[in-house]
Coordinates of C-alpha atoms and ligand atoms in Angstrom, one line a residue:
X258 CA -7.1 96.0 -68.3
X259 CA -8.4 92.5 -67.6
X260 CA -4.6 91.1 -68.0
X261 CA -3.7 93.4 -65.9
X262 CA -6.3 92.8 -63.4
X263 CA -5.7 88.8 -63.4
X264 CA -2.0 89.5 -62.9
X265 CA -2.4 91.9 -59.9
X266 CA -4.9 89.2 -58.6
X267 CA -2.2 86.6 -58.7
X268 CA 0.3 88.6 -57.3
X269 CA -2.2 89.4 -53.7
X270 CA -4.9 87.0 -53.9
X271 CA -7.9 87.1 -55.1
X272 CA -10.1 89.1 -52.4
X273 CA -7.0 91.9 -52.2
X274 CA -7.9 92.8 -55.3
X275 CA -11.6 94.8 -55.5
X276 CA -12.9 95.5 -58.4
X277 CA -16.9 95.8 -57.1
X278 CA -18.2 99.0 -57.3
X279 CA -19.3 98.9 -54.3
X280 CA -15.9 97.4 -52.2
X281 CA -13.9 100.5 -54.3
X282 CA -16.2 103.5 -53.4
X283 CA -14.9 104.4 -49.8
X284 CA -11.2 104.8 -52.3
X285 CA -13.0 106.7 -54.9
X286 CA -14.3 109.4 -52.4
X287 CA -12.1 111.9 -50.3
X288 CA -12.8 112.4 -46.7
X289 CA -13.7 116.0 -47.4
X290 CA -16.4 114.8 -49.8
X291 CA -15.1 116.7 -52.5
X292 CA -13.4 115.0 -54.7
X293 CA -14.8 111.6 -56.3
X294 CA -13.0 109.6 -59.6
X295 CA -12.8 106.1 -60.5
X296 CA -10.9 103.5 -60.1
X297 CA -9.7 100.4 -61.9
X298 CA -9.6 98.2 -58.9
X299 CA -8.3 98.3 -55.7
X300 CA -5.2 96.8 -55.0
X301 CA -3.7 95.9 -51.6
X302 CA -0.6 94.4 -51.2
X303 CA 1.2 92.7 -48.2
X304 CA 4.4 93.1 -48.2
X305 CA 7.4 95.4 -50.2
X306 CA 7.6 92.4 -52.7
X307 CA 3.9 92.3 -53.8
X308 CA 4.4 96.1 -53.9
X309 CA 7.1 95.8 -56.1
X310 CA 5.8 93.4 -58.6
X311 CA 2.1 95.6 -58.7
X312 CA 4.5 98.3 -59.9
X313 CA 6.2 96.2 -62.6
X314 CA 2.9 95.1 -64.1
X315 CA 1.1 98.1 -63.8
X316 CA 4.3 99.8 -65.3
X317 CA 4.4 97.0 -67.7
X318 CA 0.8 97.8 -69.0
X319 CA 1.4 101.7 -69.0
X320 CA -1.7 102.0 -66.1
X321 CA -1.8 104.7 -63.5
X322 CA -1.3 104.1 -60.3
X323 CA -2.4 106.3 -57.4
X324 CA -0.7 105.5 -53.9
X325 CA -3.6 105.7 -51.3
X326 CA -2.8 105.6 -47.1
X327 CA -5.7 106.6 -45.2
X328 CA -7.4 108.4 -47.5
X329 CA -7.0 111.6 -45.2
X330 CA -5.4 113.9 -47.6
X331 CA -7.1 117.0 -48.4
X332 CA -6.1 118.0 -51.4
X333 CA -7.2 115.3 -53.8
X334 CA -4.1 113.9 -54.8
X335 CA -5.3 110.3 -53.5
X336 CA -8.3 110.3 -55.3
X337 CA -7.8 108.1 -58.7
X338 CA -9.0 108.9 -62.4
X339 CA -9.2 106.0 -64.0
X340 CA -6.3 104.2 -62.1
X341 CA -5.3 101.9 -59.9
X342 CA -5.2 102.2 -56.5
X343 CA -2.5 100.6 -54.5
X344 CA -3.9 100.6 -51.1
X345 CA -1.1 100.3 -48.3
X346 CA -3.8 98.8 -45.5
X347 CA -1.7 95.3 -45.6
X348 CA 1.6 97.3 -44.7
X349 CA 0.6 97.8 -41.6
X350 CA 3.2 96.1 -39.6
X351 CA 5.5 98.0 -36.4
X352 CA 8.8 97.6 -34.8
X353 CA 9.4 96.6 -31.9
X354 CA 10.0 99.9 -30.5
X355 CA 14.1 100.5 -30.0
X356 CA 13.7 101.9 -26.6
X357 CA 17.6 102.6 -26.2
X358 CA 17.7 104.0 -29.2
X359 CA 14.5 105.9 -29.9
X360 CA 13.7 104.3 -33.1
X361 CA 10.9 102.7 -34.7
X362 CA 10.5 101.3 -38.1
X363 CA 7.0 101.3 -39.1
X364 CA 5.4 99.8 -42.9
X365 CA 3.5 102.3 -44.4
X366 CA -0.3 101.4 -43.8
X367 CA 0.4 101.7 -40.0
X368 CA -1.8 104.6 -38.5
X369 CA -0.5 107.5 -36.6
X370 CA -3.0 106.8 -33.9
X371 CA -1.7 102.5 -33.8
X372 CA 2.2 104.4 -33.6
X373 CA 1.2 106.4 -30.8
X374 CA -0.3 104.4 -28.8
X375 CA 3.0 101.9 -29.1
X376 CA 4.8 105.0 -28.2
X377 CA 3.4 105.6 -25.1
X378 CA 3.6 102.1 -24.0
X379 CA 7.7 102.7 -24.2
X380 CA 7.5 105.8 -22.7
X381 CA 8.0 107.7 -25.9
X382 CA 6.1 109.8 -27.9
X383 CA 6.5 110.1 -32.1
X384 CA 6.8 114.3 -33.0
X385 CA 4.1 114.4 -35.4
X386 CA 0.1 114.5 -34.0
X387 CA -2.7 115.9 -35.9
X388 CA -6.3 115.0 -35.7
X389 CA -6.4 112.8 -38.7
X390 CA -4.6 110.4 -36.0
X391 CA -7.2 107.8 -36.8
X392 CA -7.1 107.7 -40.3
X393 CA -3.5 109.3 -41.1
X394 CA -0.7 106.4 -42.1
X395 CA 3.0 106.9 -42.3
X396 CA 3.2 106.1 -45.4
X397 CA 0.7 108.8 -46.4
X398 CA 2.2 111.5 -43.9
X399 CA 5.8 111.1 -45.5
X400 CA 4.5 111.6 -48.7
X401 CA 2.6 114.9 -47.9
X402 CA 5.4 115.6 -45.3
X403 CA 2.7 116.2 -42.4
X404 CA 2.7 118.7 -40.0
X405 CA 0.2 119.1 -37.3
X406 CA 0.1 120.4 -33.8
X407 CA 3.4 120.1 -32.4
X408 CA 6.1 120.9 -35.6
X409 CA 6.9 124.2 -33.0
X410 CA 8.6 121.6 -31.1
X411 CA 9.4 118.5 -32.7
X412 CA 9.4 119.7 -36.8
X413 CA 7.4 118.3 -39.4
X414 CA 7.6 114.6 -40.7
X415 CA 10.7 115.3 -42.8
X416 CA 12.6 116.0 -39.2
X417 CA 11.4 112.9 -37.7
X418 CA 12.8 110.3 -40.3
X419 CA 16.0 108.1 -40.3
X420 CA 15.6 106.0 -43.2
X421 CA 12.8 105.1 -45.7
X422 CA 12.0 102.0 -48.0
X423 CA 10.3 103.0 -51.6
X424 CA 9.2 101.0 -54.9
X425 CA 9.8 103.1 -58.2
X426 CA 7.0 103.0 -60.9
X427 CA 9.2 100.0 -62.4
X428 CA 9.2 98.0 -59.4
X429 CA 12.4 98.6 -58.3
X430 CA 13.4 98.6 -54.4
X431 CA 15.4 101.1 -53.2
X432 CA 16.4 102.9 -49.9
X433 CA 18.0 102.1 -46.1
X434 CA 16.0 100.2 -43.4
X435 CA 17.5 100.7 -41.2
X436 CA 19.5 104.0 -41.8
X437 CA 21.2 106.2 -39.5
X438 CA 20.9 109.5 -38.2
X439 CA 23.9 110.5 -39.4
X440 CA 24.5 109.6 -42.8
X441 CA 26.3 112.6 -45.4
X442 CA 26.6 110.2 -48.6
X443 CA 25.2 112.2 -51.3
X444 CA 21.7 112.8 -52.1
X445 CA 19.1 111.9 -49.3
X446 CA 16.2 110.2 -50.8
X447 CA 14.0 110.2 -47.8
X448 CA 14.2 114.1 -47.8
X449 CA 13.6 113.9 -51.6
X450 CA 10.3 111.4 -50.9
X451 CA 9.1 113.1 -48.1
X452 CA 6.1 115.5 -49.4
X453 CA 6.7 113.8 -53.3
X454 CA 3.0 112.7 -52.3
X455 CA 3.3 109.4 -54.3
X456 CA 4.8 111.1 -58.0
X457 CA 8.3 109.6 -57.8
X458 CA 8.0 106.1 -55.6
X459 CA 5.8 104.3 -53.2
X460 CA 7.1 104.7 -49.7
X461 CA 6.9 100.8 -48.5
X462 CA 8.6 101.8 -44.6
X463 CA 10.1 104.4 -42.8
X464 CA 12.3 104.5 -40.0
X465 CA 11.4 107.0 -37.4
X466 CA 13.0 108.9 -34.3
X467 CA 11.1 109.2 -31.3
X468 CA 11.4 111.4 -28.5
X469 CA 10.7 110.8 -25.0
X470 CA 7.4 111.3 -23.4
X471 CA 7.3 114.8 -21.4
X472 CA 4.9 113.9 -18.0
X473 CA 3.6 117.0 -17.5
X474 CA 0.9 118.7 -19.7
X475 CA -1.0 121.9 -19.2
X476 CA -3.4 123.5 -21.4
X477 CA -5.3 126.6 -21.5
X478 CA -7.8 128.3 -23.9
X479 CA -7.1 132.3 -24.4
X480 CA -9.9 134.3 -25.3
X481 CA -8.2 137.9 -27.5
X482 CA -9.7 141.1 -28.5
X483 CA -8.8 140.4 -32.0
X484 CA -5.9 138.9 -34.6
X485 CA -3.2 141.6 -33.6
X486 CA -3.3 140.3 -30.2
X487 CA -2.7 136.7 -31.0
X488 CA 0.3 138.1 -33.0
X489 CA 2.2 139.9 -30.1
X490 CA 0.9 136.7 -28.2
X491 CA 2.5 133.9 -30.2
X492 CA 5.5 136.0 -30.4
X493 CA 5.8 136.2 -26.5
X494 CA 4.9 132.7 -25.6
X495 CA 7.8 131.6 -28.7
X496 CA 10.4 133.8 -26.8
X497 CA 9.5 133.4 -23.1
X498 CA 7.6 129.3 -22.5
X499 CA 10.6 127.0 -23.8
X500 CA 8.0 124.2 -22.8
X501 CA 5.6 125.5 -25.1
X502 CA 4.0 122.4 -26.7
X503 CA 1.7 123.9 -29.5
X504 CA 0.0 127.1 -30.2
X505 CA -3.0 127.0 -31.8
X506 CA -5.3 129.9 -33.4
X507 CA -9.5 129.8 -34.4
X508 CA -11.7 132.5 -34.4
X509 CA -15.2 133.4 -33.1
X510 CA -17.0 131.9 -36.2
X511 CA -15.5 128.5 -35.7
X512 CA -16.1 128.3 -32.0
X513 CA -20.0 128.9 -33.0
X514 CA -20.0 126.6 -35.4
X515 CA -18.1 123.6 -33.2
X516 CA -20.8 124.6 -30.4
X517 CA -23.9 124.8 -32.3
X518 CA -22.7 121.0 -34.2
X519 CA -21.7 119.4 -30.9
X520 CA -24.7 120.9 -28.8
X521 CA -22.1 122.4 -26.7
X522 CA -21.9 125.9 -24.1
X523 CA -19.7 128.2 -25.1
X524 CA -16.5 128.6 -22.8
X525 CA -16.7 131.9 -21.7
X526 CA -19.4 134.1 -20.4
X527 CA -18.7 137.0 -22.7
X528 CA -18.3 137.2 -26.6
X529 CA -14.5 137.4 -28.1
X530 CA -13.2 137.3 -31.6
X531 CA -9.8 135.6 -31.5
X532 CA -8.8 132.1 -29.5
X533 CA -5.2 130.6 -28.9
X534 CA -4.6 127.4 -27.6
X535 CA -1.8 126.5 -26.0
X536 CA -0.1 123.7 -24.6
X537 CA 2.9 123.2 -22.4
X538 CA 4.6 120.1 -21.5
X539 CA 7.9 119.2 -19.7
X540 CA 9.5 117.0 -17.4
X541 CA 8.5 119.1 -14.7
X542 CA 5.1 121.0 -14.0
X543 CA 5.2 124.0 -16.3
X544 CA 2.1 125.8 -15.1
X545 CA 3.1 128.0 -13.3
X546 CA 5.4 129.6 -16.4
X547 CA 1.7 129.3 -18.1
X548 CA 0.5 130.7 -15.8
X549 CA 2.6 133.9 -16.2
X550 CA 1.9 134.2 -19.5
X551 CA -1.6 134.3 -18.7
X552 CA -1.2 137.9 -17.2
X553 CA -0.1 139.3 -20.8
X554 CA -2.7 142.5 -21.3
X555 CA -3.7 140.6 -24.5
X556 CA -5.5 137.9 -22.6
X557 CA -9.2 138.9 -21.8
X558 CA -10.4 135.6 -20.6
X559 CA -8.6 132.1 -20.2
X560 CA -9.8 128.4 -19.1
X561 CA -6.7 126.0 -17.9
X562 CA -6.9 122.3 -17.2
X563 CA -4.2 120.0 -16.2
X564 CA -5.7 116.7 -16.2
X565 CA -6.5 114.6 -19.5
X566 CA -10.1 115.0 -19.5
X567 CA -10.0 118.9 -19.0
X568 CA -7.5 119.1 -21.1
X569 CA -9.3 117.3 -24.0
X570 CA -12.4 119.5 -23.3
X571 CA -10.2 122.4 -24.4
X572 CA -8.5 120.7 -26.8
X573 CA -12.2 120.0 -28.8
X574 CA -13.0 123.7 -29.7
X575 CA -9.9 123.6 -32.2
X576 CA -10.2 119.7 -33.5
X577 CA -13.8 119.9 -34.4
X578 CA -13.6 122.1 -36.4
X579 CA -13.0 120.2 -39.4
X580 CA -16.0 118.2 -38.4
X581 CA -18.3 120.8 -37.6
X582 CA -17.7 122.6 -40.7
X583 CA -18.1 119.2 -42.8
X584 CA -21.6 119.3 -41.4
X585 CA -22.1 122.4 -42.8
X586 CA -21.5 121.3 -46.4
X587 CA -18.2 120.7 -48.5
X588 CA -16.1 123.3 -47.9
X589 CA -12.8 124.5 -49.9
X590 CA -10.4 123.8 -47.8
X591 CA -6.9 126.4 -48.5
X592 CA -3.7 125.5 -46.3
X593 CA -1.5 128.6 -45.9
X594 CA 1.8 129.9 -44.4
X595 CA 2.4 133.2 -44.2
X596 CA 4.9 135.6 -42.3
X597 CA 3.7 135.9 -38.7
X598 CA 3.5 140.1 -38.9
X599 CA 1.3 139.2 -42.3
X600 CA -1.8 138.0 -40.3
X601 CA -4.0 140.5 -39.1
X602 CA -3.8 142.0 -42.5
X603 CA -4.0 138.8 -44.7
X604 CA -7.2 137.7 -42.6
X605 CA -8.8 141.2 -43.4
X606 CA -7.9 141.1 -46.6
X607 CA -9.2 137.7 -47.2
X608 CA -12.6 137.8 -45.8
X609 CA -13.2 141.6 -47.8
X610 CA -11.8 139.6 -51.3
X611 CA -14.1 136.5 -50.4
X612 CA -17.3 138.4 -49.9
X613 CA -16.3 140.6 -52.8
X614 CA -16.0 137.2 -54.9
X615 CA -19.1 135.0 -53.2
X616 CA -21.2 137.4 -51.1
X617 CA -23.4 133.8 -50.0
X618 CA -19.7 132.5 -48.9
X619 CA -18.9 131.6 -45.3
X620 CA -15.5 131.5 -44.5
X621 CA -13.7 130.1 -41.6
X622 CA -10.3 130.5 -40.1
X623 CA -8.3 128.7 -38.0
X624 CA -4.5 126.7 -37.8
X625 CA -1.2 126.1 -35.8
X626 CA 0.0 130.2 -35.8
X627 CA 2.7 128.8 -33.9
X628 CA 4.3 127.5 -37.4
X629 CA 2.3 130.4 -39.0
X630 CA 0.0 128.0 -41.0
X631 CA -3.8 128.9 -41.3
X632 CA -6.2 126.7 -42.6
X633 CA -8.8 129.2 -44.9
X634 CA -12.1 126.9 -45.0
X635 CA -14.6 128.5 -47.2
X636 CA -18.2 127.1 -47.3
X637 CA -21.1 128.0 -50.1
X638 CA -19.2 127.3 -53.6
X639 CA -19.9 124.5 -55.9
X640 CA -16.6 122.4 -55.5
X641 CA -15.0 122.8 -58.8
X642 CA -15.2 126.6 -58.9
X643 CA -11.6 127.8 -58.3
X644 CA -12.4 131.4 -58.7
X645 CA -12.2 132.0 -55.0
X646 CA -9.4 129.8 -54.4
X647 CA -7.0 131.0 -57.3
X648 CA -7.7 134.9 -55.8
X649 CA -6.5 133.4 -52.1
X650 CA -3.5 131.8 -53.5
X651 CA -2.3 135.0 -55.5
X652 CA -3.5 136.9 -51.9
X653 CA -1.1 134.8 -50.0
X654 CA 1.7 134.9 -52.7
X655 CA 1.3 138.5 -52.1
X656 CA 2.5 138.8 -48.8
X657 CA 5.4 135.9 -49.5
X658 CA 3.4 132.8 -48.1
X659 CA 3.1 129.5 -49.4
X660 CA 0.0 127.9 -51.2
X661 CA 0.8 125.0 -49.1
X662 CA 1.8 125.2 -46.0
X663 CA 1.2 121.4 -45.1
X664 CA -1.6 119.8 -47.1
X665 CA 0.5 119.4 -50.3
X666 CA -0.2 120.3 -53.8
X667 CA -2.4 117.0 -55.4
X668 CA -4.6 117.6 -57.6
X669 CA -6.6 121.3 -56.6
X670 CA -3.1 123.4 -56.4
X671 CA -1.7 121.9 -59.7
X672 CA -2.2 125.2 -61.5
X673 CA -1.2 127.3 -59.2
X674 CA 2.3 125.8 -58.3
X675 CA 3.9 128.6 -60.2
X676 CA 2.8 131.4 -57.5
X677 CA 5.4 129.9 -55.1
X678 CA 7.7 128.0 -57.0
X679 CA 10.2 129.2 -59.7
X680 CA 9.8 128.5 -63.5
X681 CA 13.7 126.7 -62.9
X682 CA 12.4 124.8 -59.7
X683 CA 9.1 123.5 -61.5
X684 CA 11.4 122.5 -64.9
X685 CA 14.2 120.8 -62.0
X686 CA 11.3 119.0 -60.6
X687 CA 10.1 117.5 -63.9
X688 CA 13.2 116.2 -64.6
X689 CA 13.1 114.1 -61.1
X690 CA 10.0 112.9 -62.1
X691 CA 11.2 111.8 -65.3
X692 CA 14.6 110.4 -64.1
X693 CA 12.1 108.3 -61.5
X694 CA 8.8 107.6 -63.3
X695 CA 9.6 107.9 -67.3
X696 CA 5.9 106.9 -68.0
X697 CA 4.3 108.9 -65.8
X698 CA 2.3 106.1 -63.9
X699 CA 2.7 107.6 -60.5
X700 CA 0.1 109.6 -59.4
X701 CA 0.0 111.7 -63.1
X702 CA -2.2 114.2 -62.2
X703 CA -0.7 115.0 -59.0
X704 CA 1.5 117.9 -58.3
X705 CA 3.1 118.8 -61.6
Ligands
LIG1526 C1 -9.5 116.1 -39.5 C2 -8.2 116.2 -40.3 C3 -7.1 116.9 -39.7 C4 -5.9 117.0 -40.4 N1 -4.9 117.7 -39.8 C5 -3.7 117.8 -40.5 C6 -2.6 118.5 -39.8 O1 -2.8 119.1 -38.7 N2 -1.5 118.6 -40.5 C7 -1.3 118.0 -41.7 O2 -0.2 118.0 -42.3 N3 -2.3 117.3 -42.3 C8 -3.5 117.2 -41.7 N4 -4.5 116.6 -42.4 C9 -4.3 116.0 -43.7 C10 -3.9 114.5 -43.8 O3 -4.3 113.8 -42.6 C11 -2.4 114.4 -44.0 O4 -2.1 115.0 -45.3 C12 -1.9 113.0 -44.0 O5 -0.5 113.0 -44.0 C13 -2.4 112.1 -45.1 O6 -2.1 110.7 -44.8 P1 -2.9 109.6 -45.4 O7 -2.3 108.3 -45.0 O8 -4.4 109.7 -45.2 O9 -2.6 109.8 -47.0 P2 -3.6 109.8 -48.3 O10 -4.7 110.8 -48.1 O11 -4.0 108.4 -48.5 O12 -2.6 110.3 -49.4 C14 -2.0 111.6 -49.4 C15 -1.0 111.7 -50.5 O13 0.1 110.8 -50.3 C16 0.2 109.8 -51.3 N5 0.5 108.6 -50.6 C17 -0.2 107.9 -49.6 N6 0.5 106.9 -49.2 C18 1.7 106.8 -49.9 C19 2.8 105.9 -49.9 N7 2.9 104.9 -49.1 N8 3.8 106.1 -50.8 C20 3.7 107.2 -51.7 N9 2.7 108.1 -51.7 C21 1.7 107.9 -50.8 C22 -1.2 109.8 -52.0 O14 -1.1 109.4 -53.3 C23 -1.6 111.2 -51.9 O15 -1.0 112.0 -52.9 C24 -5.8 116.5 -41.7 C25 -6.9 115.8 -42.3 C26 -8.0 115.7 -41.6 C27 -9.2 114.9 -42.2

């Protein structure tokens, strides 16, 4: 290791390369608190060449490497054991953004937040927002192929990428910057990249599309008798608001929780179980086609706001409540999709097998229905105990969902990757990993 270590050190300099206990804790730690490991140092290199030659000398001495962005993820997988970090912090240059052509290219340390607000200065906006904003890096959100509040309208980060720049665990450069939007020449390695979270190449840039900023924002807060509602809901506002911007879902337990943390009142004079958000924005005003919807029998109670600050106020109930609950204690944090109709049933079921499992348990629902994605946040269980989890995951492979509807595999879902995937797909998927990463460096206990 201390070859290696004097080798990496030449290749970024001396104070890119922490090897303190105390400079490599914040990239030991996940944000959720629940995962911890140890790393060999911290690396952070500058540019795609540095990347490239920490690769080929890591590669050279057969050491793990473990991409880290932000640090965001929530699943583990950038959390080393006994590895080196690469830190993408230094790649944090933009683009001038390509106004005529909607285009940005972007290194991958650059956070979504530092993207957006470039954006907006053009008069553009970038398709993927979540509330990791701050912390969230490109490189990072390829590589789990993010989602977030607004894939209903824009798509995921797979839809909004042109071209991408990656290192392979042997240092080797490959990829298009720029690319093209239209490019049919055989495999597409930025699909293949996008949501590889760091097991078959470093993503060093990407080359994004933009889309053009929509003027005209209304939100509004629905208060629903219960889960069904929100069903016949989303499937209305899908059909009937084209300018429908993101549709949101939390539940009674939540909202308590983000008022009690925040010291806040709650919304709405009477008690309700179920909550949509929704969001509409278009070049022209689109209340009053909100506003319509807002007469559906299923809405009991609703709070609108047009301007930024009202807008925001609503907004908080649903963003918090990864906050609120993190106050609580470390929670498990499960990232489902499931079939719309699959809801109010899955959500019964769910809470009956949980209590069943962990009477103590406290679990708490919420996610972006619109995309039919719920986040199942379960507090009260010592963090390695999968019991609960593993009887969610074969709950949602039940009704045909996904283990992962966003978050990715890393390192918690590893086991269970066979619920949703096929033994063929799985053994197809090795083989990439061996055709890209014979030795295993990248991110080895990630994913497969
Ligand atoms: C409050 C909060 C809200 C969130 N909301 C959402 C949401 O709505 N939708 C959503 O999809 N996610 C959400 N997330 C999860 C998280 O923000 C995303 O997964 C994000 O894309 C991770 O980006 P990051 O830069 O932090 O990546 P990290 O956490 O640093 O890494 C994630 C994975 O990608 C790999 N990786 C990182 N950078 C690279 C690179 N350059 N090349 C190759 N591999 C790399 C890592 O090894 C790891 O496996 C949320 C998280 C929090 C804390």
């Amino acid at each position: 290791v201390h070859t290696l270590l004097q080798t990496l050190s030449d290749i970024v300099g001396p104070s890119h390369l922490l090897t303190a206990p105390e400079l490599r804790a914040r990239y030991e730690t996940d944000c959720t608190g629940r995962y911890h490991g140890h790393a060999h140092c911290v690396v952070r290199p500058a540019t795609t060449a540095q990347t490239s030659a920490v690769l080929a000398a890591c590669h050279a001495h057969r050491c793990p490497v473990v991409p880290q962005g932000g640090n965001s993820g929530l699943v583990g997988g950038a959390v080393p054991h006994d590895a080196v970090v690469l830190s993408t912090e230094r790649l944090n240059r933009l683009s001038p953004i390509d106004t005529a052509a909607a285009e940005v290219v972007a290194e991958a340390g650059v956070r979504l937040e530092i993207l957006q607000n470039a954006c907006q200065a053009a008069g553009l906006v970038f398709g993927v927002d979540m509330a990791s904003r701050g912390s969230a890096t490109i490189g990072g959100m390829v590589s789990t192929n993010a989602g977030g509040l607004h894939v209903l309208r824009y798509g995921s980060m797979r839809a909004q990428i042109i071209g991408v720049e990656a290192v392979q665990a042997d240092g080797t450069i490959f990829g298009k910057i720029p690319g093209l939007r239209k490019d049919n020449t055989g495999y597409n390695f930025p699909s293949l990249l996008t949501g590889a979270e760091g097991t078959l190449a470093v993503v060093t840039r990407a080359h994004l599309l933009l889309h053009p900023a929509l003027p005209h924002t209304c939100t509004a807060l629905l208060a629903l008798a219960d889960i069904e509602s929100a069903v016949i809901l989303t499937a209305h506002l899908r059909l009937h608001l084209p300018s429908l911007h993101a549709l949101e879902i939390f539940f009674a337990e939540g909202m308590h929780i983000v008022a009690e943390h925040f010291q806040q009142s709650l919304p709405f004079p009477e008690e309700h179980s179920t909550y949509l958000l929704v969001e509409c924005a278009d070049t022209t005003n689109p209340l009053a086609q909100l506003a319509a919807a807002l007469t559906r029998p299923e809405v009991q109670d609703a709070a609108v706001a047009e301007d930024s600050v009202g807008r925001e106020r609503l907004w908080r109930w649903r963003e918090r409540h990864t906050e609120a609950i993190r106050s609580i204690g470390i929670p498990h944090k499960l990232d489902i999709a499931l079939p719309l109709r699959s809801f109010p049933a899955f959500t019964r079921e769910v809470h009956r097998q949980i209590i069943d499992i962990a009477p103590h348990a406290q679990t708490i629902l919420f996610g972006h229905i619109g995309d039919g994605n719920l986040h199942v946040n379960i507090l009260g269980l010592s963090p390695d105990d999968m019991t609960i989890d593993e009887a969610v995951f074969r709950l949602v492979s039940s009704y045909g969902g996904s283990i992962s509807a966003e978050h990715g595999i890393g390192k918690t879902k590893r086991p269970y990757l066979l619920l949703h995937r096929s033994s063929e797909e799985v053994s197809l998927m090795r083989q990439m990993k061996e055709v890209f990463d014979p030795h295993g460096i990248l991110n080895p206990e990630v994913l497969l």
